[in-house]
mmCIF file of C-alpha atoms in Angstrom:
data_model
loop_
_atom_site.group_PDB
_atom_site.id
_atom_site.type_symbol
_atom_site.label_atom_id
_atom_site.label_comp_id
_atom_site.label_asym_id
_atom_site.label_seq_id
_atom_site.Cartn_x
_atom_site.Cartn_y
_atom_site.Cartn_z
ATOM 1 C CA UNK A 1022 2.649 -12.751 9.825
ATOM 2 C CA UNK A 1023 6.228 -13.628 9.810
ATOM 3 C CA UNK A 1024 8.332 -15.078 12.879
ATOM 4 C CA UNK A 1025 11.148 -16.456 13.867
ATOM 5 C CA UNK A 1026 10.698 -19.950 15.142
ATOM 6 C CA UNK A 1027 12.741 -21.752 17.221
ATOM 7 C CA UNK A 1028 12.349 -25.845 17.938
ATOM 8 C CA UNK A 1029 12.281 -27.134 20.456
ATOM 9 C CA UNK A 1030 10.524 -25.217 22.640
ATOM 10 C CA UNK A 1031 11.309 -27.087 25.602
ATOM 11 C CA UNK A 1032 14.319 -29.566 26.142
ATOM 12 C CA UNK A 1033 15.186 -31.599 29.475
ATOM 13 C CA UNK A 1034 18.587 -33.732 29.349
ATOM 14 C CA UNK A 1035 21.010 -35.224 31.411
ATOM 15 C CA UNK A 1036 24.450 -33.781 32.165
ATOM 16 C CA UNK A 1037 26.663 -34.541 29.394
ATOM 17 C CA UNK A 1038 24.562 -35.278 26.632
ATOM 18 C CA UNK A 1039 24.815 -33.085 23.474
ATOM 19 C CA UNK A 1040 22.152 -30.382 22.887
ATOM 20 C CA UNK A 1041 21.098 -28.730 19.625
ATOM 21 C CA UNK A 1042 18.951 -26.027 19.060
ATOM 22 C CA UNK A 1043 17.473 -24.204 16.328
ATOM 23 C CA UNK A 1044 16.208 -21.217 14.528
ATOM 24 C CA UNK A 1045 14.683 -20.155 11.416
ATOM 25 C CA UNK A 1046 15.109 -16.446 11.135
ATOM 26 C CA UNK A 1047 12.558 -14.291 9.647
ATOM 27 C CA UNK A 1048 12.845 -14.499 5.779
ATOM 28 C CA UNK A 1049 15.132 -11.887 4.126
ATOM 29 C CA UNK A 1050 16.532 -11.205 7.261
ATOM 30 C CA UNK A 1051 20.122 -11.263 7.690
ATOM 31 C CA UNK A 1052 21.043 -11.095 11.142
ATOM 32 C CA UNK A 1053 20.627 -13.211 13.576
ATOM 33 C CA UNK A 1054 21.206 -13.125 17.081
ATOM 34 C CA UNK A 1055 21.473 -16.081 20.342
ATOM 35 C CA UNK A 1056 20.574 -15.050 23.417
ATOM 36 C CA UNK A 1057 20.614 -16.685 26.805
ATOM 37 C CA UNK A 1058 17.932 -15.896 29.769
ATOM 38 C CA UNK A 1059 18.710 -16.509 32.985
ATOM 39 C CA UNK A 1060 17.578 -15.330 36.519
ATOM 40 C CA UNK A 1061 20.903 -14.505 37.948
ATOM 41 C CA UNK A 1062 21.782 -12.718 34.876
ATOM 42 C CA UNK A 1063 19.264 -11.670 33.091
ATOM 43 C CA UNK A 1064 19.624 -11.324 28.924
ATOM 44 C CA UNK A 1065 23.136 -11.990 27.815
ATOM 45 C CA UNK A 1066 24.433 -12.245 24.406
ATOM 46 C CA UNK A 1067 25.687 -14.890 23.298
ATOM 47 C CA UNK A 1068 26.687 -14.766 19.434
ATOM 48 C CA UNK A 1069 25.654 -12.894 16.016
ATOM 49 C CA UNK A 1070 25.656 -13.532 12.235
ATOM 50 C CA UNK A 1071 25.336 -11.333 9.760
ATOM 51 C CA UNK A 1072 25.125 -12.983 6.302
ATOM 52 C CA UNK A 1073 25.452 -15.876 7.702
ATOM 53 C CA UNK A 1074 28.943 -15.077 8.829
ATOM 54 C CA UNK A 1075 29.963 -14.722 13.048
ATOM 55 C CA UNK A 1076 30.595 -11.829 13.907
ATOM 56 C CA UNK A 1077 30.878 -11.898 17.248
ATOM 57 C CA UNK A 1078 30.648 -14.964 19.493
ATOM 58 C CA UNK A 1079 32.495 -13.107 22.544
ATOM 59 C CA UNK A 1080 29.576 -13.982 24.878
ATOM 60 C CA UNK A 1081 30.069 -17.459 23.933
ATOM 61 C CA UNK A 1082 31.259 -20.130 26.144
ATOM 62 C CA UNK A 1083 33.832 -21.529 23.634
ATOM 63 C CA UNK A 1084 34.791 -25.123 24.834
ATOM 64 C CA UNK A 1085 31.185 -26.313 24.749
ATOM 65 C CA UNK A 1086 29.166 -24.298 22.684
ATOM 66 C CA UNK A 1087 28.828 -23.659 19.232
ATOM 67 C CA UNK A 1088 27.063 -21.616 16.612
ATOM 68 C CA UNK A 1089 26.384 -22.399 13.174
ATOM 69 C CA UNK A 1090 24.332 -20.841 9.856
ATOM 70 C CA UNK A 1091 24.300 -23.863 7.676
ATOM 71 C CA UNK A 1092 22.050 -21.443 5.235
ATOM 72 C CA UNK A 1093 20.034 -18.460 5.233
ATOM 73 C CA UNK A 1094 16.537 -20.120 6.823
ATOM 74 C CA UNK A 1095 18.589 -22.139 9.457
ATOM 75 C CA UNK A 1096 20.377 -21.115 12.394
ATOM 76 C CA UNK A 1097 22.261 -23.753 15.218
ATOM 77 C CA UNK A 1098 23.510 -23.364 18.979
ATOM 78 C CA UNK A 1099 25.343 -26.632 20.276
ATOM 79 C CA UNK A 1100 26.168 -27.533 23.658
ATOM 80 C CA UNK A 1101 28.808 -30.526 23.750
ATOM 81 C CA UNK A 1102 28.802 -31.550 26.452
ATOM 82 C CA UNK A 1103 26.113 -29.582 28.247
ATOM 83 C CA UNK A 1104 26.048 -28.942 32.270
ATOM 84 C CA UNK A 1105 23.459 -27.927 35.013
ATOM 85 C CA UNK A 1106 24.466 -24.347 34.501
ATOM 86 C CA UNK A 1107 23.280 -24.163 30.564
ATOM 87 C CA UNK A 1108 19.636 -24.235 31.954
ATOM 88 C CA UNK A 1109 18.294 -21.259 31.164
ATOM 89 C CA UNK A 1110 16.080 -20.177 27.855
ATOM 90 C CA UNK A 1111 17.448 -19.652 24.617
ATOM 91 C CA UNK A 1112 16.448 -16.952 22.522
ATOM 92 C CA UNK A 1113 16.898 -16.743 18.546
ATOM 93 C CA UNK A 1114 16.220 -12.962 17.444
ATOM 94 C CA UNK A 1115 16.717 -11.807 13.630
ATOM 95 C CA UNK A 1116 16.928 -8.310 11.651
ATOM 96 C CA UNK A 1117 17.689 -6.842 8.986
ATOM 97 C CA UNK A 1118 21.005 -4.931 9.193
ATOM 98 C CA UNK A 1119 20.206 -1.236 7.748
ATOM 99 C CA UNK A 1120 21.263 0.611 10.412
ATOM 100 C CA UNK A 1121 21.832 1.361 14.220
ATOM 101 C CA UNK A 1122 17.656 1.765 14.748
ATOM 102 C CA UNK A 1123 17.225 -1.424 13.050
ATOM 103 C CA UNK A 1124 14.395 -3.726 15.118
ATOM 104 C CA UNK A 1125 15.367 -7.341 16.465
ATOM 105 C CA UNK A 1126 12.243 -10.242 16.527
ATOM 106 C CA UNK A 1127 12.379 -12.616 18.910
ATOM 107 C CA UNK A 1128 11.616 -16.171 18.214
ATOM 108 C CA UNK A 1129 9.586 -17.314 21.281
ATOM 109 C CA UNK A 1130 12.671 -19.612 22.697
ATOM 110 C CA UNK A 1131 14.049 -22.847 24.082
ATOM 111 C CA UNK A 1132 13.709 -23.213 27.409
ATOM 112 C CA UNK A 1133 16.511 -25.840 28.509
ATOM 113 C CA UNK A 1134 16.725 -27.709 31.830
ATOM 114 C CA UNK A 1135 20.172 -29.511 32.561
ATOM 115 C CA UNK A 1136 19.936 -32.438 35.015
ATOM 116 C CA UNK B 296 31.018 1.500 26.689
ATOM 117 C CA UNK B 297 27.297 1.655 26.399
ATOM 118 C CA UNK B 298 24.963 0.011 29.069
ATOM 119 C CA UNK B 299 21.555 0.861 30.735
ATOM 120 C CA UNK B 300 19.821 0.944 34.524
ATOM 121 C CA UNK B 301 16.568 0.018 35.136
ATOM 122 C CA UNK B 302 15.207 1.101 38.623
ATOM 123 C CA UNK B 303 12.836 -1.023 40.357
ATOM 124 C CA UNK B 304 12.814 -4.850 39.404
ATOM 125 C CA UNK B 305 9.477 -5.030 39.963
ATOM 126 C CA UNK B 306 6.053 -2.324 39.481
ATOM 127 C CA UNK B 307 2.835 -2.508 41.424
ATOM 128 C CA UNK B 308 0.092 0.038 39.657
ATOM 129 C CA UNK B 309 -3.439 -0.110 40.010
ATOM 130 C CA UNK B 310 -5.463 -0.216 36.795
ATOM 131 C CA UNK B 311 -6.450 2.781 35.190
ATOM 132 C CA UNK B 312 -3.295 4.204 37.159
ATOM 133 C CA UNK B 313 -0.648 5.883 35.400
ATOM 134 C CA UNK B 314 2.520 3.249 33.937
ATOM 135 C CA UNK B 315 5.926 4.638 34.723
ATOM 136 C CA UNK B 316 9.391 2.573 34.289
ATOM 137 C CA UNK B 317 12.328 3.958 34.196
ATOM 138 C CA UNK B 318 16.082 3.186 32.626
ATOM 139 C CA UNK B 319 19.183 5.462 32.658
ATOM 140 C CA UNK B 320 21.587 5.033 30.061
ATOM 141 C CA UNK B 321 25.040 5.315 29.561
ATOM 142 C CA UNK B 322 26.758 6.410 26.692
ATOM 143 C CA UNK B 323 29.857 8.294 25.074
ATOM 144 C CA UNK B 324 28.129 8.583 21.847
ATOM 145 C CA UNK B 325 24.082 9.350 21.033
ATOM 146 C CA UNK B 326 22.347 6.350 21.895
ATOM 147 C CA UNK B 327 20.552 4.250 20.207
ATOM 148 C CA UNK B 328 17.350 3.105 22.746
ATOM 149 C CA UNK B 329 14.887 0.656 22.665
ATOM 150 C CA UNK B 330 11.566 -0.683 25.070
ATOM 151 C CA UNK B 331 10.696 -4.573 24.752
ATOM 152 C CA UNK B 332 7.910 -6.095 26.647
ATOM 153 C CA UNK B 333 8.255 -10.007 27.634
ATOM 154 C CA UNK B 334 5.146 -11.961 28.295
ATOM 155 C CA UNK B 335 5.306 -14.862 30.164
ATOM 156 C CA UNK B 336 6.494 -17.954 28.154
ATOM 157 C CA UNK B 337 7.440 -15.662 25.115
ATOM 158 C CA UNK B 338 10.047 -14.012 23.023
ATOM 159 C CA UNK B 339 10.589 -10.467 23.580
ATOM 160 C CA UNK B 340 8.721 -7.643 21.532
ATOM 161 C CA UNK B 341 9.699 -4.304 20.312
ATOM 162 C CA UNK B 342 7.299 -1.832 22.241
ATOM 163 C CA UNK B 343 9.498 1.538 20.750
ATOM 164 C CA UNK B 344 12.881 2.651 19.733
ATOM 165 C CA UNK B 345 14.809 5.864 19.474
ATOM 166 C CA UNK B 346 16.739 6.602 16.877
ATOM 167 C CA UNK B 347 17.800 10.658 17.389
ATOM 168 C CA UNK B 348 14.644 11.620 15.445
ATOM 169 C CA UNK B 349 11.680 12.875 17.781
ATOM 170 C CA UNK B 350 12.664 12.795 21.652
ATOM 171 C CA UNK B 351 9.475 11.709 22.095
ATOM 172 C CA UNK B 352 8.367 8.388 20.873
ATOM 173 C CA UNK B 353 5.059 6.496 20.438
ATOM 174 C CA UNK B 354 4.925 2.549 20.718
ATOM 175 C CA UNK B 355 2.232 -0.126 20.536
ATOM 176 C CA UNK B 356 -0.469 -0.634 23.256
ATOM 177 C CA UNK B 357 -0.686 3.146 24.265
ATOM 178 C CA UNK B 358 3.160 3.040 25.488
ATOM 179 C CA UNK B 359 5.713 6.307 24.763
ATOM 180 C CA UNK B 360 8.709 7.185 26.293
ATOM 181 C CA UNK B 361 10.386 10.436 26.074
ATOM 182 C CA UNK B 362 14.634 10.664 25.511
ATOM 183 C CA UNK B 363 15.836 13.278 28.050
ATOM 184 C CA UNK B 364 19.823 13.679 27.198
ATOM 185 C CA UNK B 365 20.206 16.119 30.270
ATOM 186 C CA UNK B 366 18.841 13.361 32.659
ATOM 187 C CA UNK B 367 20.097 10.394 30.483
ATOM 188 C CA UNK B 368 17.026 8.798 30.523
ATOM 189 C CA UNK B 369 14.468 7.017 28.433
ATOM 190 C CA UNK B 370 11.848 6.478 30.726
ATOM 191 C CA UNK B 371 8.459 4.575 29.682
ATOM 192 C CA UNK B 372 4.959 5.589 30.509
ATOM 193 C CA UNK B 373 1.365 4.754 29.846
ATOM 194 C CA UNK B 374 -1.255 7.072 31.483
ATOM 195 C CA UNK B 375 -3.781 4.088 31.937
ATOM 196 C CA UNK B 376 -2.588 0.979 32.947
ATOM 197 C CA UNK B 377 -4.351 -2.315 32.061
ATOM 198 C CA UNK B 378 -4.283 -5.666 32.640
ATOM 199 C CA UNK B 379 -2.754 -6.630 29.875
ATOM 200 C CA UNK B 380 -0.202 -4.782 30.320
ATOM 201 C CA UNK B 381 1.211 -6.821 33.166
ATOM 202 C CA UNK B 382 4.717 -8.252 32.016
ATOM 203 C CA UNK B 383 8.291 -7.864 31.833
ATOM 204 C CA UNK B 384 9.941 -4.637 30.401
ATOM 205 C CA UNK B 385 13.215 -4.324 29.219
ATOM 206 C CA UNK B 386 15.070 -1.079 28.066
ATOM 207 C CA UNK B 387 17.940 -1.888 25.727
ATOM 208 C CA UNK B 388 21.150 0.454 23.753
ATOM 209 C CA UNK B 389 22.685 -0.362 21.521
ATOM 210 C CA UNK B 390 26.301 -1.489 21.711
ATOM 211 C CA UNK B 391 28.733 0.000 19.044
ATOM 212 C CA UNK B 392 31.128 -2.957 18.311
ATOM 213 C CA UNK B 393 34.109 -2.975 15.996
ATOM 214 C CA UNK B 394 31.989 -5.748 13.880
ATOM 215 C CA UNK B 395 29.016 -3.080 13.331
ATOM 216 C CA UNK B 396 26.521 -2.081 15.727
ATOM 217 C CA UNK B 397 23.552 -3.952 15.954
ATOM 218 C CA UNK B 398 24.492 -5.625 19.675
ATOM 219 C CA UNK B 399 22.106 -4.994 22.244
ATOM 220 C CA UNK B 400 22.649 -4.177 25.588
ATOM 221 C CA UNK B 401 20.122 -5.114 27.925
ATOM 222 C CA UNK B 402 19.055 -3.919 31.273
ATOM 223 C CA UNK B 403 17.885 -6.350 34.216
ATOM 224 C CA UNK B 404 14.160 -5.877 33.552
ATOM 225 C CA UNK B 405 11.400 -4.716 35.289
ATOM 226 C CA UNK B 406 8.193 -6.872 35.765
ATOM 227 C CA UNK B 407 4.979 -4.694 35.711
ATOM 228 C CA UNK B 408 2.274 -6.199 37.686
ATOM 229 C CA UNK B 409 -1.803 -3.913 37.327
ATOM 230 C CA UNK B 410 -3.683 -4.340 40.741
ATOM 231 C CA UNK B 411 -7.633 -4.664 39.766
#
């Protein structure tokens, strides 16, 4: 049964301290998608690759976060320097890109708390 | 721009009782529209999609929803609610982008609670 996984599942750190989070899409895929959960405002996204290249990182806070495919079975969000508003959960979703219809898996996410 | 409404953050239904959620879209081209249900402490899950083939459309766990263009809607239904079912429900469209168009768009969510 194929996933995407997602370590670690939970992360508490202090403000200011460097965060890194990861996701191994769903083999073959080749998109792959980071999403950010919060109360306030609900599912937003936050950057894509296709192929391994961004395509989008518009939702993207661009002074402290990052996103990174250093290969096909490895995805990476970065928060440098992170702050109390990051804490939310992090979502890694994959696909493969046939088509408008085309289905998105969720890994099960990163639930982050800030301090 | 595409986007979608859900109405009601949260559902109350007894079990056994008929499931109804509902999401308006907005579009200027056919949509693209998709149901994922969110347990607690989990990823989200593809329940259905529609994809301009049949209006109506089956998903997993006894879940359809039917695409109404006249009412822009996409509204989900179960006719027997269970407890199981009790989670979050998103509706989603997709987002045409000038990068290609697999962005998703979702709405606020509704959380589904079954009353024994």
């Amino acid at each position: 049964d194929a996933r995407v996984t997602q370590t670690p599942r939970h992360k508490v750190t202090e403000m200011g301290q460097e965060v890194t989070m990861r996701c191994q899409p769903i083999l073959g895929h080749n998109t792959v998608f980071w999403y950010r959960q919060t109360m306030m405002q609900g599912l937003e996204l936050l950057a894509y690759f296709r192929n391994r290249a961004p395509l989008d990182d518009s939702g993207m806070p661009k002074d402290r976060f990052s996103a990174e495919m250093p290969d096909a079975t490895l995805a990476t969000l970065k928060i440098q320097p992170s702050e109390p508003r990051d804490s939310a959960v992090y979502f890694c979703a994959s696909g493969l890109s046939r088509g408008a219809g085309d289905t998105q898996y969720f890994g099960p996410g990163t639930r982050l708390t800030v301090l | 721009a595409q986007s979608v409404t859900q109405l009601g953050s949260h559902v109350s239904v007894s079990e056994g009782a008929l499931v109804l959620l509902r999401c308006n879209y907005s579009s200027s081209v056919p949509p693209y529209l998709f149901w994922y249900v969110q347990y607690p402490n989990q990823g989200l899950q593809l329940l259905l999609k529609y994809t301009s083939a049949a209006t109506l459309v089956k998903g997993i766990n006894g879940f359809e929803a039917e695409f109404k263009k006249s009412e822009t809607s996409f509204h989900l239904t179960k006719p027997s609610a269970h407890m199981s079912d009790a989670a979050e429900y998103f509706c989603a469209v997709r987002r045409i982008s000038n990068f290609g168009n697999e962005k998703l768009t979702f709405g606020t969510g509704t959380r589904l609670t079954i009353i024994p």
